[in-house]
Amino acid sequence: CSACPEGTYKGAGSGACIDCSVGTYASDTGQSSCLLVDGGNFVDSTGASEQTPCEPGKYSGAAAIECSDCDAGTFADEEGSSTCIFAAAGYVVASDGASEEVECPAGTFSVTAATECSDCPAGYYTDQGGESSCLTADAGYYVASDGASEQTPCEAGRISESFATECRDCEDGTYADSEGMSTCTLADAGTYVE
């Protein structure tokens, strides 16, 4: 009587050694049953003596015969993943089978599990990458177009409120003597503004 080789098993009372089926394996000799493949691994042939880990960008559950690509918006950065990770807010995963997330550039943002970065709308901006939301233009500043990475101060003689997409002139009899002003100052009695 000899022990069944790796990749096979012999049940009680059976005569011949039987190959382990797909999704199972036997890493030692003399086994009475095969082991189910662990999550993050696969066995795609009969008679396997070991399980194979899923490559980065792929995942599997227990007893898998193949690994599946992580969906866009998710990724698996390590070998042998049993689940995929959602892209963090401020990052994206644009395609299936990704092994990493990509930071959104300045001027854009994203929510969790995003597949693309969104431009900040006019009146808003992000001055660095990896943001989950946009900043509002401060009073005295403006952001004229979508996808801006900075706000621009209003020039002297012009003002703005928060969220501005442009600056406006001071009313007659008032002035803003420096850039980045949010209000105009009333001219002193006995003076006028050109």
Coordinates of C-alpha atoms in Angstrom, one line a residue:
C1 CA 0.0 0.0 0.0
S2 CA 1.5 3.3 -1.0
A3 CA 0.4 6.9 -0.2
C4 CA -1.4 8.9 -3.0
P5 CA 0.9 11.6 -4.5
E6 CA 0.4 15.3 -4.1
G7 CA -2.6 16.6 -6.1
T8 CA -4.6 13.4 -5.4
Y9 CA -6.6 11.8 -2.6
K10 CA -8.1 8.5 -1.7
G11 CA -11.3 8.2 0.3
A12 CA -12.0 5.5 2.8
G13 CA -12.5 2.2 1.0
S14 CA -11.7 3.4 -2.5
G15 CA -9.1 1.7 -4.5
A16 CA -7.3 4.2 -6.8
C17 CA -6.0 7.6 -6.1
I18 CA -8.3 10.4 -7.5
D19 CA -7.1 13.7 -8.9
C20 CA -8.3 16.8 -7.0
S21 CA -10.9 18.7 -9.1
V22 CA -10.5 22.3 -10.3
G23 CA -10.8 24.7 -7.4
T24 CA -9.2 22.3 -5.0
Y25 CA -5.6 21.0 -4.3
A26 CA -3.6 18.5 -2.1
S27 CA -0.2 19.8 -1.2
D28 CA 0.9 16.7 0.8
T29 CA 0.9 13.0 0.0
G30 CA -1.5 10.5 1.5
Q31 CA -4.5 12.8 1.6
S32 CA -8.1 11.6 2.2
S33 CA -9.6 14.7 0.7
C34 CA -8.6 17.8 -1.2
L35 CA -8.5 21.3 0.2
L36 CA -10.6 24.2 -1.2
V37 CA -8.6 27.0 -2.7
D38 CA -8.3 30.0 -0.4
G39 CA -9.8 33.4 -1.5
G40 CA -7.2 35.3 -3.5
N41 CA -6.0 32.2 -5.2
F42 CA -7.2 29.8 -7.9
V43 CA -6.6 26.3 -9.3
D44 CA -7.7 25.8 -13.0
S45 CA -6.7 22.2 -13.6
T46 CA -7.3 18.8 -12.0
G47 CA -4.6 17.1 -9.9
A48 CA -3.1 20.4 -8.5
S49 CA -0.6 20.2 -5.6
E50 CA -0.7 23.9 -4.9
Q51 CA -2.9 27.0 -5.4
T52 CA -1.8 30.0 -7.5
P53 CA -2.3 33.5 -6.1
C54 CA -4.2 36.1 -8.2
E55 CA -2.0 38.7 -9.7
P56 CA -2.4 42.4 -8.7
G57 CA -5.5 43.9 -10.3
K58 CA -7.4 40.6 -9.9
Y59 CA -9.3 38.9 -7.0
S60 CA -11.1 35.6 -6.3
G61 CA -13.3 34.0 -3.6
A62 CA -12.8 30.5 -2.1
A63 CA -12.7 27.5 -4.5
A64 CA -12.0 29.7 -7.5
I65 CA -11.0 28.2 -10.8
E66 CA -9.9 31.7 -12.1
C67 CA -9.3 35.2 -10.9
S68 CA -11.6 38.1 -11.9
D69 CA -10.5 41.6 -12.9
C70 CA -11.3 44.3 -10.3
D71 CA -14.0 46.6 -11.7
A72 CA -13.2 50.2 -12.7
G73 CA -13.3 52.3 -9.5
T74 CA -11.6 49.5 -7.6
F75 CA -8.2 48.0 -7.5
A76 CA -6.1 45.2 -5.9
D77 CA -2.5 46.4 -5.2
E78 CA -1.2 43.0 -3.9
E79 CA -0.9 39.5 -5.2
G80 CA -3.5 37.1 -3.7
S81 CA -6.3 39.5 -3.1
S82 CA -9.7 38.1 -2.2
T83 CA -11.5 41.5 -2.6
C84 CA -10.8 44.8 -4.4
I85 CA -10.4 48.1 -2.7
F86 CA -12.5 51.2 -3.6
A87 CA -10.5 54.1 -5.0
A88 CA -10.3 56.7 -2.3
A89 CA -11.9 60.1 -2.7
G90 CA -9.5 62.3 -4.7
Y91 CA -8.3 59.3 -6.6
V92 CA -9.6 57.3 -9.6
V93 CA -9.4 53.9 -11.2
A94 CA -10.3 54.3 -14.8
S95 CA -10.4 50.7 -16.1
D96 CA -10.9 47.1 -15.0
G97 CA -8.0 45.1 -13.7
A98 CA -6.1 48.0 -12.1
S99 CA -3.4 47.4 -9.5
E100 CA -3.3 51.0 -8.3
E101 CA -5.4 54.2 -7.9
V102 CA -4.3 57.4 -9.6
E103 CA -4.4 60.8 -7.9
C104 CA -6.7 63.5 -9.4
P105 CA -4.7 66.5 -10.5
A106 CA -5.1 70.1 -9.2
G107 CA -8.3 71.7 -10.6
T108 CA -10.2 68.4 -10.2
F109 CA -11.8 66.2 -7.6
S110 CA -13.5 62.8 -7.2
V111 CA -15.7 60.9 -4.8
T112 CA -15.0 57.4 -3.5
A113 CA -14.9 54.6 -6.2
A114 CA -14.7 57.1 -9.0
T115 CA -13.7 56.2 -12.5
E116 CA -12.8 59.7 -13.6
C117 CA -11.8 63.0 -12.0
S118 CA -14.3 65.9 -12.3
D119 CA -13.3 69.5 -13.1
C120 CA -14.1 72.0 -10.4
P121 CA -16.8 74.3 -11.7
A122 CA -16.2 78.1 -12.3
G123 CA -16.1 79.8 -8.9
Y124 CA -14.3 76.9 -7.3
Y125 CA -10.8 75.4 -7.5
T126 CA -8.3 72.9 -6.0
D127 CA -4.7 74.0 -5.6
Q128 CA -3.4 70.5 -5.1
G129 CA -4.1 67.0 -6.3
G130 CA -6.0 64.2 -4.5
E131 CA -9.0 66.4 -3.4
S132 CA -12.5 65.1 -2.6
S133 CA -14.1 68.5 -3.1
C134 CA -13.3 71.9 -4.4
L135 CA -12.6 75.1 -2.5
T136 CA -14.7 78.2 -3.1
A137 CA -13.2 81.3 -4.4
D138 CA -12.7 83.7 -1.5
A139 CA -14.3 87.1 -1.4
G140 CA -12.1 89.5 -3.4
Y141 CA -11.0 86.7 -5.7
Y142 CA -12.6 84.9 -8.7
V143 CA -12.3 81.7 -10.7
A144 CA -13.4 82.3 -14.3
S145 CA -13.4 78.8 -15.8
D146 CA -13.9 75.1 -14.9
G147 CA -10.8 73.0 -13.9
A148 CA -8.9 75.9 -12.2
S149 CA -6.0 75.2 -9.8
E150 CA -5.9 78.7 -8.3
Q151 CA -8.1 81.7 -7.6
T152 CA -7.2 85.1 -9.0
P153 CA -7.4 88.3 -7.0
C154 CA -9.7 91.1 -8.2
E155 CA -7.6 94.0 -9.5
A156 CA -7.7 97.4 -7.7
G157 CA -11.0 99.2 -8.4
R158 CA -12.9 95.9 -8.6
I159 CA -14.5 93.5 -6.0
S160 CA -16.2 90.2 -5.6
E161 CA -18.0 88.0 -3.2
S162 CA -17.3 84.3 -2.5
F163 CA -17.9 81.8 -5.3
A164 CA -17.3 84.6 -7.9
T165 CA -16.6 83.8 -11.6
E166 CA -15.7 87.5 -12.3
C167 CA -15.1 90.7 -10.5
R168 CA -17.3 93.8 -10.7
D169 CA -16.5 97.5 -10.7
C170 CA -17.0 99.6 -7.6
E171 CA -20.1 101.9 -7.7
D172 CA -19.7 105.6 -8.4
G173 CA -18.3 107.4 -5.4
T174 CA -16.6 104.3 -4.0
Y175 CA -13.2 102.7 -4.5
A176 CA -11.1 99.6 -3.8
D177 CA -7.5 100.8 -3.6
S178 CA -5.8 97.4 -3.7
E179 CA -6.3 94.0 -5.3
G180 CA -8.2 91.2 -3.6
M181 CA -10.9 93.5 -2.0
S182 CA -14.4 92.2 -1.3
T183 CA -16.0 95.6 -0.6
C184 CA -15.6 99.1 -1.9
T185 CA -14.9 102.0 0.4
L186 CA -17.1 105.2 0.3
A187 CA -15.1 108.3 -0.8
D188 CA -14.5 110.8 2.0
A189 CA -16.7 113.9 2.1
G190 CA -15.2 116.6 -0.2
T191 CA -13.4 114.1 -2.4
Y192 CA -14.4 112.2 -5.6
V193 CA -13.4 109.0 -7.3
E194 CA -12.2 109.0 -10.9

